[in-house]
CSV table of C-alpha atoms and ligand atoms in Angstrom, one decimal:
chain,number,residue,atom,x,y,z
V,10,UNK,CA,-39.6,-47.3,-7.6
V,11,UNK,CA,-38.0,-44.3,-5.7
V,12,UNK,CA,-39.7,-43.6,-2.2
V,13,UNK,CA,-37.6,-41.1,0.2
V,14,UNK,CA,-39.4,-41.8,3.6
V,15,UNK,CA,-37.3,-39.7,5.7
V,16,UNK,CA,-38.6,-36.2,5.5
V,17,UNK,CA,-38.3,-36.5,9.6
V,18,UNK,CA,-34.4,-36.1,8.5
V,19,UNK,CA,-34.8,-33.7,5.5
V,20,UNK,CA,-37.5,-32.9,2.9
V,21,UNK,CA,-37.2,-31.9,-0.4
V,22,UNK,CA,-37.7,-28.2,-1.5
V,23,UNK,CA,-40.7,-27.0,-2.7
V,24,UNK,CA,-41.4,-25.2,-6.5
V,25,UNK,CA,-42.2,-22.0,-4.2
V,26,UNK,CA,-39.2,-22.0,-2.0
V,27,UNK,CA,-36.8,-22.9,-5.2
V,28,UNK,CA,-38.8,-19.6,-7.4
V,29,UNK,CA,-38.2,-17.1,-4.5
V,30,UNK,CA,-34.5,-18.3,-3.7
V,31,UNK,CA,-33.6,-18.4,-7.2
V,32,UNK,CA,-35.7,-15.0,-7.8
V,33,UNK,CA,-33.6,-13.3,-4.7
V,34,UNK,CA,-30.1,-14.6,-5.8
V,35,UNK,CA,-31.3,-12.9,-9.3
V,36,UNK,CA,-32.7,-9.5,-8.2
V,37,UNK,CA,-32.6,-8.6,-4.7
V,38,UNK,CA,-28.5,-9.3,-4.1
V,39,UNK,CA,-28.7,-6.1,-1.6
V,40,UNK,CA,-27.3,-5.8,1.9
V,41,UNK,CA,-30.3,-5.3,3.4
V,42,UNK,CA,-27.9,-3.0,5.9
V,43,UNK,CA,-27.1,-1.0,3.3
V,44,UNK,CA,-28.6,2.6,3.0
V,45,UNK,CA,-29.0,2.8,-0.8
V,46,UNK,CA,-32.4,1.5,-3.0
V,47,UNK,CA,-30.7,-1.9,-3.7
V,48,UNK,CA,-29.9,-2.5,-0.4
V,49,UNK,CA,-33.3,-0.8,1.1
V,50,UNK,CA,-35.3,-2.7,-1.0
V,51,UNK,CA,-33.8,-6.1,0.5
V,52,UNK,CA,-34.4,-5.0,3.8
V,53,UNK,CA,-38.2,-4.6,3.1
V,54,UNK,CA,-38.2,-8.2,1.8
V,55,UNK,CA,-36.5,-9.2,5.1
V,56,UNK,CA,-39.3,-7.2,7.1
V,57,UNK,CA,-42.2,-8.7,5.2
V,58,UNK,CA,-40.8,-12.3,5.7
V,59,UNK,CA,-40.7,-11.8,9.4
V,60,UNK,CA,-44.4,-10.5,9.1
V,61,UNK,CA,-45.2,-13.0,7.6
V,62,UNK,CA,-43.7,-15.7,9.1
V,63,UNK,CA,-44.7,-13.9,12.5
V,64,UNK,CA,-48.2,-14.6,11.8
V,65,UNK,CA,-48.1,-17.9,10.5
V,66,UNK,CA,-47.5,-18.8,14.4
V,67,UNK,CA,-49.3,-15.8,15.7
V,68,UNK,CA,-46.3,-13.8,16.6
V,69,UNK,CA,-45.4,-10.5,16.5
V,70,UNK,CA,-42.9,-9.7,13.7
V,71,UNK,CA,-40.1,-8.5,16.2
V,72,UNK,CA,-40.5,-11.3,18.4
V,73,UNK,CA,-39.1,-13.5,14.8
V,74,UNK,CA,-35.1,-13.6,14.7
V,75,UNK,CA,-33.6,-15.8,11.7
V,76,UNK,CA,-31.0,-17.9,12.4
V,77,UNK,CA,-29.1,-20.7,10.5
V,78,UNK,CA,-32.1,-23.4,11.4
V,79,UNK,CA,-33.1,-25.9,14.1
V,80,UNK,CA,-29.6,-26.3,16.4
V,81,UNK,CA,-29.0,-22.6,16.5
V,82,UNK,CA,-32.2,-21.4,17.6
V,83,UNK,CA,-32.4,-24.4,20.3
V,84,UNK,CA,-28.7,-23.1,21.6
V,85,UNK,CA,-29.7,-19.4,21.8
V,86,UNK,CA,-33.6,-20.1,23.1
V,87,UNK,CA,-31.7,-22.2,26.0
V,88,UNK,CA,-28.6,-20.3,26.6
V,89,UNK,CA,-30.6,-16.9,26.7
V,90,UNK,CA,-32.9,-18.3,29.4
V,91,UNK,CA,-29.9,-20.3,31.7
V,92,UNK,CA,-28.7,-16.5,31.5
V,93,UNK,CA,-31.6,-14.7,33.0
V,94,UNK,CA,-32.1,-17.2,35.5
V,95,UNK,CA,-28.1,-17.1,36.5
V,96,UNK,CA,-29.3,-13.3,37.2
V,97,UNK,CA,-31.6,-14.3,39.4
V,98,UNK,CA,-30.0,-16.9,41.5
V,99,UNK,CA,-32.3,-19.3,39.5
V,100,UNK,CA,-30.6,-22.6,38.0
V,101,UNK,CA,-32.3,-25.7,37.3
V,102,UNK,CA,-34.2,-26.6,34.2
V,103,UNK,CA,-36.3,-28.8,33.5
V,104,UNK,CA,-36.6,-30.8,29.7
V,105,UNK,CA,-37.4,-34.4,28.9
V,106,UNK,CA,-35.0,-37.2,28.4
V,107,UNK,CA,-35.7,-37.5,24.7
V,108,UNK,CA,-35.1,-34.0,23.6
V,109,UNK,CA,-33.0,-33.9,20.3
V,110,UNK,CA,-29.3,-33.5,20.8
V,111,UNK,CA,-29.0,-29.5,20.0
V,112,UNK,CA,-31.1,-29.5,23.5
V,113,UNK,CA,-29.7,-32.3,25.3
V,114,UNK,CA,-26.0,-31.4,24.3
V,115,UNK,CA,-26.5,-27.5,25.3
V,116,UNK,CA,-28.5,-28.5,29.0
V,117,UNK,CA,-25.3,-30.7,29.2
V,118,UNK,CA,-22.8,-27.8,29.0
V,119,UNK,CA,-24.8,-25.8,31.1
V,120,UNK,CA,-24.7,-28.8,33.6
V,121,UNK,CA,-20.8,-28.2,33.6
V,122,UNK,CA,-21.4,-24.8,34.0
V,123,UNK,CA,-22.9,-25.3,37.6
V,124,UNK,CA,-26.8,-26.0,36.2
V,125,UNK,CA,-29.1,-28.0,37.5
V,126,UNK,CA,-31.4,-30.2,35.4
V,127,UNK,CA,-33.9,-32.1,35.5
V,128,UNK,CA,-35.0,-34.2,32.6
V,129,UNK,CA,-38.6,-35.6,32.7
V,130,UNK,CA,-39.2,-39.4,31.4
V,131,UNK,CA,-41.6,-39.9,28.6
V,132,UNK,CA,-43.4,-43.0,29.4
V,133,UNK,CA,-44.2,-46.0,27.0
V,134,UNK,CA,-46.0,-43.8,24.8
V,135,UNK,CA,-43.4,-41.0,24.4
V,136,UNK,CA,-45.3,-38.0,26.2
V,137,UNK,CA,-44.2,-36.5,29.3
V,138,UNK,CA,-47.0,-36.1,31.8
V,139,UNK,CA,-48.4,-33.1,33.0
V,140,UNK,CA,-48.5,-33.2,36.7
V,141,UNK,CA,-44.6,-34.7,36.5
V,142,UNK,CA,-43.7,-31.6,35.1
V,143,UNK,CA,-45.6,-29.6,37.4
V,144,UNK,CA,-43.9,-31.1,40.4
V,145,UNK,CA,-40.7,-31.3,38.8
V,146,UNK,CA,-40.3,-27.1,38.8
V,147,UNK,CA,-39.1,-25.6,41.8
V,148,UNK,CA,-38.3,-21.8,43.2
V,149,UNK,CA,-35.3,-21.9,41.1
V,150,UNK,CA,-36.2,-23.4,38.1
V,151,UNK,CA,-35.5,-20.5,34.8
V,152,UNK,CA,-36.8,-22.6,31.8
V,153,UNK,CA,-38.9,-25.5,30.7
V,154,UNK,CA,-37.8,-26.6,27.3
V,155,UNK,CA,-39.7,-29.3,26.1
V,156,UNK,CA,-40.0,-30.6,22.4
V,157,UNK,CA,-43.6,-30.2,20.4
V,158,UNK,CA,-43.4,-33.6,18.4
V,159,UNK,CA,-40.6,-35.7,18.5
V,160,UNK,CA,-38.0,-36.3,15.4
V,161,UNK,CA,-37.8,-40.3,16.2
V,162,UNK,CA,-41.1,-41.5,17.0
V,163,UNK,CA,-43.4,-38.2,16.4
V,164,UNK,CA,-45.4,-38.5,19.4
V,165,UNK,CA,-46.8,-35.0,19.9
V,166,UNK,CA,-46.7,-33.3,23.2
V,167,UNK,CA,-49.1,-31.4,25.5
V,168,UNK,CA,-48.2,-28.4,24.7
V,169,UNK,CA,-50.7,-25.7,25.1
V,170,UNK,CA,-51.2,-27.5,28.9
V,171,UNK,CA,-47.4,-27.2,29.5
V,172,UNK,CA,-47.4,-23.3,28.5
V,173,UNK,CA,-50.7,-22.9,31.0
V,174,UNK,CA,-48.4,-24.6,33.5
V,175,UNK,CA,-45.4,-22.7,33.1
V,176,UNK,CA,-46.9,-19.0,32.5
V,177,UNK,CA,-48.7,-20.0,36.1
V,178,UNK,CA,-45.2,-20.6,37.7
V,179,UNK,CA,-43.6,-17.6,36.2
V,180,UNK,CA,-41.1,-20.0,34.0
V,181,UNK,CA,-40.2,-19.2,30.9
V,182,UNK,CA,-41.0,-22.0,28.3
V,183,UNK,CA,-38.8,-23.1,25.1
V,184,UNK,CA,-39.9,-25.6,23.0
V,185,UNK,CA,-38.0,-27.0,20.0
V,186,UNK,CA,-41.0,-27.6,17.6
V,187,UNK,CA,-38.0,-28.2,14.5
V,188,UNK,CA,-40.9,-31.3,13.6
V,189,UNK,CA,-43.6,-29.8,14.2
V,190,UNK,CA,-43.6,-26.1,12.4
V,191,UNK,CA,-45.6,-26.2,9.2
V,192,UNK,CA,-46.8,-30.0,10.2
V,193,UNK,CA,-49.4,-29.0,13.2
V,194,UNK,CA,-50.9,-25.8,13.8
V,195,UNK,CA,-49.0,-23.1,16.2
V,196,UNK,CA,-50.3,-20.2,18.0
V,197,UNK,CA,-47.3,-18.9,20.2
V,198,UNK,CA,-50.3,-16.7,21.9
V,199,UNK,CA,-52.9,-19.7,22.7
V,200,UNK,CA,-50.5,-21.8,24.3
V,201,UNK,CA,-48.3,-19.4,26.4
V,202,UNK,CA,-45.1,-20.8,24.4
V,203,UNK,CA,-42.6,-18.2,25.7
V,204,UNK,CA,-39.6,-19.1,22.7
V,205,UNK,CA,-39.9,-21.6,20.0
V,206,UNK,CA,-36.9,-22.8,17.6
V,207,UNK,CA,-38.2,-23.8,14.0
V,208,UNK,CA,-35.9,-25.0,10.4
V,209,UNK,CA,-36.9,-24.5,7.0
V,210,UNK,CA,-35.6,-27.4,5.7
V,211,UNK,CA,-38.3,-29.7,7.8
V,212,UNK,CA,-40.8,-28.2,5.9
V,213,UNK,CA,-39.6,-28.0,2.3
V,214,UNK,CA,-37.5,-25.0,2.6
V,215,UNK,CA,-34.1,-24.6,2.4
V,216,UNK,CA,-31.1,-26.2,4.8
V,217,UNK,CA,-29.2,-24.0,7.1
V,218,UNK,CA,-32.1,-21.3,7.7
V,219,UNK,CA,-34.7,-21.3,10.5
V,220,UNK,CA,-36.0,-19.0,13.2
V,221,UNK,CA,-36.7,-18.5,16.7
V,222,UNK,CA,-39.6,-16.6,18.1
V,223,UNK,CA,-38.6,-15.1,21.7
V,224,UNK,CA,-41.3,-13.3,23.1
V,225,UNK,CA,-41.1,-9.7,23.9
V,226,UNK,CA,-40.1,-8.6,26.8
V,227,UNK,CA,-37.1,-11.9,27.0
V,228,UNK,CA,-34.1,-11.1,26.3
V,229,UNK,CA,-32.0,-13.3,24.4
V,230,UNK,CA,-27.7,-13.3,24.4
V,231,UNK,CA,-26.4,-13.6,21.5
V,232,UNK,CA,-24.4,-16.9,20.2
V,233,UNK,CA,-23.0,-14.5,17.7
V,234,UNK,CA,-21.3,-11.7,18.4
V,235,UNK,CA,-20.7,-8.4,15.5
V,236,UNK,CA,-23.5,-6.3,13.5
V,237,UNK,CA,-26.6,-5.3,14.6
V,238,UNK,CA,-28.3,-7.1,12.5
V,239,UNK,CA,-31.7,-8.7,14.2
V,240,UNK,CA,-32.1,-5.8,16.5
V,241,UNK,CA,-28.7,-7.0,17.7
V,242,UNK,CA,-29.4,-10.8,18.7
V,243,UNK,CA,-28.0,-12.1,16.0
V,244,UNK,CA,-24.9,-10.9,13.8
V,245,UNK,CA,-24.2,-11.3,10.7
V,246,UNK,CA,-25.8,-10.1,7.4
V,247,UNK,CA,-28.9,-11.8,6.7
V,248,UNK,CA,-29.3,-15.1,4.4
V,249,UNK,CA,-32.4,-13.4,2.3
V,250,UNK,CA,-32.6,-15.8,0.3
V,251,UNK,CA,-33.3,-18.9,2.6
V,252,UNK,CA,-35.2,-16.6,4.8
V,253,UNK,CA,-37.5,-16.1,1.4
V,254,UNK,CA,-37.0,-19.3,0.5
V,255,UNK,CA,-38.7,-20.5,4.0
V,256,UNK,CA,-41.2,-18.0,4.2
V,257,UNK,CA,-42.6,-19.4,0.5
V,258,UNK,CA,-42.5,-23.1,2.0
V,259,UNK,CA,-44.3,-22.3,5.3
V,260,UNK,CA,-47.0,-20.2,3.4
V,261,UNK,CA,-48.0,-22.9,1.6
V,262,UNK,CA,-47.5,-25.7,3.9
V,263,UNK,CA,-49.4,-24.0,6.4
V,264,UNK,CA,-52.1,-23.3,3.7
V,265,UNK,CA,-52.4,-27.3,2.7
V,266,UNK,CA,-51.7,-28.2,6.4
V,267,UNK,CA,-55.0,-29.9,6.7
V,268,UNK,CA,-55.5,-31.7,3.4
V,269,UNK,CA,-51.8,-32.8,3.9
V,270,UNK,CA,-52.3,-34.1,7.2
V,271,UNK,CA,-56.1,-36.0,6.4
V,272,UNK,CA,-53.6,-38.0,3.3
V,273,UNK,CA,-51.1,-38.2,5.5
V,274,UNK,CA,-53.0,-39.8,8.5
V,275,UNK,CA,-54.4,-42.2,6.3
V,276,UNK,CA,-51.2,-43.8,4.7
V,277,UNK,CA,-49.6,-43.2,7.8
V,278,UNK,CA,-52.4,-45.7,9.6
V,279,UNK,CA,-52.2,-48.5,6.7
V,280,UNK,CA,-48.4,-48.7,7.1
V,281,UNK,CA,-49.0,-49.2,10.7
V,282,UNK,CA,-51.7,-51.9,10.6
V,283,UNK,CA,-49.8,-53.1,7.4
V,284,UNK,CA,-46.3,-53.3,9.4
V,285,UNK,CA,-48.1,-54.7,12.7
V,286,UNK,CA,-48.5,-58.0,10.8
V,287,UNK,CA,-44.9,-58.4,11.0
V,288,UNK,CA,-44.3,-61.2,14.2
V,289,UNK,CA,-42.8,-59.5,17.0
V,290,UNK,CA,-42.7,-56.2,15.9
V,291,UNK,CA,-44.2,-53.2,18.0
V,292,UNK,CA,-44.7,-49.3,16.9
V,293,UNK,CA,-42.8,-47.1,18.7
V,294,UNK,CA,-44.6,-44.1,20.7
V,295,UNK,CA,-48.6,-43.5,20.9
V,296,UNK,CA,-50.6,-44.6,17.9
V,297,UNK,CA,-53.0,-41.6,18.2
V,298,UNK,CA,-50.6,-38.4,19.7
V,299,UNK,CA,-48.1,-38.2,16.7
V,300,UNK,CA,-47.3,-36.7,13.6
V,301,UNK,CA,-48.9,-37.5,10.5
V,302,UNK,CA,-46.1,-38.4,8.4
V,303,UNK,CA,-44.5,-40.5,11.7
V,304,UNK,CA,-44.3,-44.7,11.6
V,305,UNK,CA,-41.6,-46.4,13.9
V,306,UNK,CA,-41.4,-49.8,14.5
V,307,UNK,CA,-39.0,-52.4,16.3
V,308,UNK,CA,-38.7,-55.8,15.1
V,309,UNK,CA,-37.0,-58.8,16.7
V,310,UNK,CA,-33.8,-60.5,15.9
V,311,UNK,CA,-32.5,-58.2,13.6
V,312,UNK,CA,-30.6,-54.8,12.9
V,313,UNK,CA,-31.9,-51.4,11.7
V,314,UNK,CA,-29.0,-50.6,9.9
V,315,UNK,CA,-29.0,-54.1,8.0
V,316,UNK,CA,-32.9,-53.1,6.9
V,317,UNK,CA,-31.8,-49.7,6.1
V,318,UNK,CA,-29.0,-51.1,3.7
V,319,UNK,CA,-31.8,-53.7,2.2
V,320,UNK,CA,-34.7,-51.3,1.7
V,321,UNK,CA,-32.4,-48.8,-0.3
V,322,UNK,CA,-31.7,-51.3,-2.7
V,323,UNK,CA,-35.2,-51.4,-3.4
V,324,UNK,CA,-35.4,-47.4,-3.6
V,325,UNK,CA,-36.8,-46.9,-0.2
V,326,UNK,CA,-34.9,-44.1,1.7
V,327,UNK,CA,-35.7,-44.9,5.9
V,328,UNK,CA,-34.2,-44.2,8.7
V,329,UNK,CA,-33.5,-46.9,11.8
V,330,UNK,CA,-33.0,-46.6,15.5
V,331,UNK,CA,-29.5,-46.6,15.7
V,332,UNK,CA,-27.3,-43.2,15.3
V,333,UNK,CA,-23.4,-43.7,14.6
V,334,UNK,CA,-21.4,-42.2,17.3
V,335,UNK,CA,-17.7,-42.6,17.3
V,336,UNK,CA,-17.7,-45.3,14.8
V,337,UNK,CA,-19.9,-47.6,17.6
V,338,UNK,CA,-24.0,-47.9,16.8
V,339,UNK,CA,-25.6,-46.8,19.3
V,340,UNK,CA,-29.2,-47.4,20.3
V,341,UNK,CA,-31.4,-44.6,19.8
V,342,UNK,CA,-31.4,-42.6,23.5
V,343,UNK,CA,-35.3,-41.8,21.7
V,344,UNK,CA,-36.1,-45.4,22.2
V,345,UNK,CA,-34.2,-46.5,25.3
V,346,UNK,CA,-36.5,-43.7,26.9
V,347,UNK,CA,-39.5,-45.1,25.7
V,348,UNK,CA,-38.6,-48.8,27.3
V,349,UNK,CA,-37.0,-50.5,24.7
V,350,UNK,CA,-33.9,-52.7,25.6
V,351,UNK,CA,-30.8,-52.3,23.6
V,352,UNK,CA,-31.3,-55.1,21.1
V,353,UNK,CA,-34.6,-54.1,20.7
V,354,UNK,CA,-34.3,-50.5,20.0
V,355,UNK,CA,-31.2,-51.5,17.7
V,356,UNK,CA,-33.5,-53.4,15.3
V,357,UNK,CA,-35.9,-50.4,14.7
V,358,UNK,CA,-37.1,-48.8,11.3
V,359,UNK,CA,-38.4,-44.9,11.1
V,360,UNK,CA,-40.6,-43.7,7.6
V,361,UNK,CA,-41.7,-40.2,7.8
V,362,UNK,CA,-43.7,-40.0,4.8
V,363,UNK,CA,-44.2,-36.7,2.8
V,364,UNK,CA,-47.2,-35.6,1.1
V,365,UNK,CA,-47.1,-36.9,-2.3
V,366,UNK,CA,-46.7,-40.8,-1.0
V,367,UNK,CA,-49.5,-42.6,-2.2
V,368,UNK,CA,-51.2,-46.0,-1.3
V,369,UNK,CA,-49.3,-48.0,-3.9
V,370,UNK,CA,-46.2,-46.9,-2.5
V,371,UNK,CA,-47.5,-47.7,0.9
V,372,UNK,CA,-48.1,-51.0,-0.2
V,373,UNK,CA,-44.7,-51.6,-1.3
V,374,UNK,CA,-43.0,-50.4,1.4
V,375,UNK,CA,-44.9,-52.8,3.7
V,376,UNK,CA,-44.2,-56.0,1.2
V,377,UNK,CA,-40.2,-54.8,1.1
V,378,UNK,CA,-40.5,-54.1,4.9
V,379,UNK,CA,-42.0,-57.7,5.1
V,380,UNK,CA,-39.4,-59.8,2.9
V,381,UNK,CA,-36.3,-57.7,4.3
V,382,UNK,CA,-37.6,-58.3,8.2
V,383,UNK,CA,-37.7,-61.8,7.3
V,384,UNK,CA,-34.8,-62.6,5.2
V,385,UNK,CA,-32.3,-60.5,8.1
V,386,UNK,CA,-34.2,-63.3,10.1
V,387,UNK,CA,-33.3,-66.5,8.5
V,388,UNK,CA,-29.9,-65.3,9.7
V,389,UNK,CA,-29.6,-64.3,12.5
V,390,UNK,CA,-28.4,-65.8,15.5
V,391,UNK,CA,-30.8,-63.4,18.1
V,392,UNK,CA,-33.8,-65.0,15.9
V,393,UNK,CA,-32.4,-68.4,16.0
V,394,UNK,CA,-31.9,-67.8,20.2
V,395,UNK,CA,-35.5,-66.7,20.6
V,396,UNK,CA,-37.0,-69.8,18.2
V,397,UNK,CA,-35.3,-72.3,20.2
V,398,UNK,CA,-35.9,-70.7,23.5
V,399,UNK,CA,-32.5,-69.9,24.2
V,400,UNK,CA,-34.1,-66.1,24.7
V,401,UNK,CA,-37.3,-64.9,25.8
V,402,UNK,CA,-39.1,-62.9,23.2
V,403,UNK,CA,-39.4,-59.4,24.0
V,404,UNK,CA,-42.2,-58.0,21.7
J,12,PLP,C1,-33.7,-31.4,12.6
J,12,PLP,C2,-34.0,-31.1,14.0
J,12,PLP,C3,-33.2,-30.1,14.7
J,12,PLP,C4,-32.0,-29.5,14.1
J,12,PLP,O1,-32.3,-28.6,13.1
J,12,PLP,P1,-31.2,-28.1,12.0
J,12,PLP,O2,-31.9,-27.0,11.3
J,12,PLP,O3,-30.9,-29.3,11.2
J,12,PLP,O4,-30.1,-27.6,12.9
J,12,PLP,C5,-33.5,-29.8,16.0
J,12,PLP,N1,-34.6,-30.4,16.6
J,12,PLP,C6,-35.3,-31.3,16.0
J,12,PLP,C7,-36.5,-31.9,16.7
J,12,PLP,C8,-35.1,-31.7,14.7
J,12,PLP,O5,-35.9,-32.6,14.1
């Protein structure tokens, strides 16, 4: 049995986005810069993918610049804002402290840079709270970026609430929704988001394409500097064929968004009460407020990379707690800011489920989860520690 349970990290294309890639490599090789038919009739499929994509979120087309995916449009969303406020005399920002790295790394430059920042905590349950943020943004504040669902654990933040709170205050809001576009519905409009960074390939499009919606009247600074291409945000002559290839996958996923996510919820739920059998093991973030295709869970006594290494031999593809940074595993800065100590957090699994996933394949995943949990046990001297008392158990 092959199960990839880590669509948090990547999915797999769909048949639509592979036809309209392959279809534009094929017949529509134009510059859409260029003046002639060839090249004229790219630029109109350019146009009608930001159209399109414009309304899938309720945007206006030339609020929709394409970019190379998630990271970029986090950088330029974040950069463009620190830069208006710098105008201003405005500089402190305020974000949450388990904000992907292209956020975290880029508020961390600006830090250097003579910024001031703020990062919110996230609780037990991985959602910032409302009135925190609202006491946390000052005369000088210039931007609240604050993720829609998180890539680790999925909890799903107040979003529409934080927009309210921010269009109030007269600060502009980013939010890096990279795990959320094409998974929950978006209206930019509804829920005053001011810029938004998405990527194709968390939705079944292609890698190294994405947008960012700015609203209009913001101005963004470029990252890249050269053509005018994107009304001059964003040089460099246009990828068409990811930027087809991502419109295809968010028509669609957009379309089966609700069927997906009624499947999804359900397997998603039996792995957790399947998984919550397990002794001493808790999930990670708020059982209700998260993504559909989101389970995490820290066990006791043992090591997420060991269960990753063990699953995969029994064709499960997962993800664990631990990210490998300089050659030394470190615990997921996701879970130390939901509460977990470091030995805790270190022995944690992630499945993000895709669509297809059916109950059987639930069901194995739990048994494998099961065995593997308690074979790394019979081993290990943490486990041993807490069975004899030497440690106090944790979860
Ligand atoms: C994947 C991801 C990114 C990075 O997107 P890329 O397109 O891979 O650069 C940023 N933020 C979140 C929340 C993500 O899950």
């Amino acid at each position: 049995m092959n199960i990839y349970a880590d669509n948090a990290a990547t999915t797999k294309m769909s048949e639509a986005a592979i036809l309209a890639m392959t279809e534009c490599m094929e017949n529509t090789y134009g510059n859409p810069s260029s003046l002639y038919r060839i090249g004229q009739r790219a630029k109109e499929k350019l146009e009608k993918a930001r159209e399109e994509i414009a309304a899938l979120i309720n945007a206006e087309p030339k609020e929709i610049i394409f970019t190379s995916g998630g990271s970029e449009s986090d950088n330029q969303a974040i950069l463009s804002a620190a830069m208006i406020g710098k105008k201003r005399g405005k500089k402190h920002i305020v974000s949450s402290e388990f904000e992907h790295h292209a956020v975290l790394h880029t508020l961390k430059k600006l830090e250097k840079n003579g910024y001031e920042i703020t990062l919110l905590p996230v609780h037990e349950n991985g959602i910032v709270r409302t009135d925190e943020l609202e006491a946390a943004i000052r005369d000088d504040t210039c931007l609240v970026t604050i993720m829609t669902a998180n890539n680790e654990i999925g909890t799903i933040q107040p979003i529409a609430e934080i927009g309210s709170i921010c269009r109030q205050k007269g600060v502009i809001f980013h939010t890096d929704a990279v795990q959320a576009v094409g998974h929950i519905a978006i209206d930019v409009k509804a829920e005053n988001i001011d810029m938004l960074s998405a990527s194709a390939h968390k939705f079944h499009g292609p890698k190294g394409v994405g947008f960012l919606y700015c609203r209009k009247g913001i101005i963004l600074s470029n990252l890249i500097e050269g053509g005018a291409q994107e009304r001059g945000k964003r040089a460099g002559t246009e990828n068409l064929p990811g930027i087809l290839g991502m419109t295809a996958a968010l028509k669609e996923a957009v379309r089966d968004m609700d069927k997906h996510n009624e499947h999804k919820v359900s397997i998603r739920d039996h792995l957790i009460a399947g998984l919550s059998e397990i002794p001493h093991s808790a999930l990670n973030g708020d059982a209700e407020k998260r993504l559909s295709g989101n389970v995490n869970f820290s066990f006791e006594g043992i090591e997420g990379e060991s269960i990753l290494m063990l699953l995969d031999q029994k064709g499960i593809s997962a993800s664990s707690g631990s990210a490998c940074t300089s050659g030394a595993l470190d615990p997921s800065h996701v879970l130390l800011s939901i509460g977990r100590i470091h030995d805790v957090a270190h022995g944690s699994l992630r499945l993000s489920i895709g669509e297809d996933i059916t109950v059987g394949e639930a069901d194995y995943i739990i048994s494998n989860v099961k065995e593997v949990v308690e074979y790394l046990r019979s081993f290990s001297p943490v486990w041993r520690d807490l069975m004899t008392g030497k440690r106090e158990f944790i979860l």
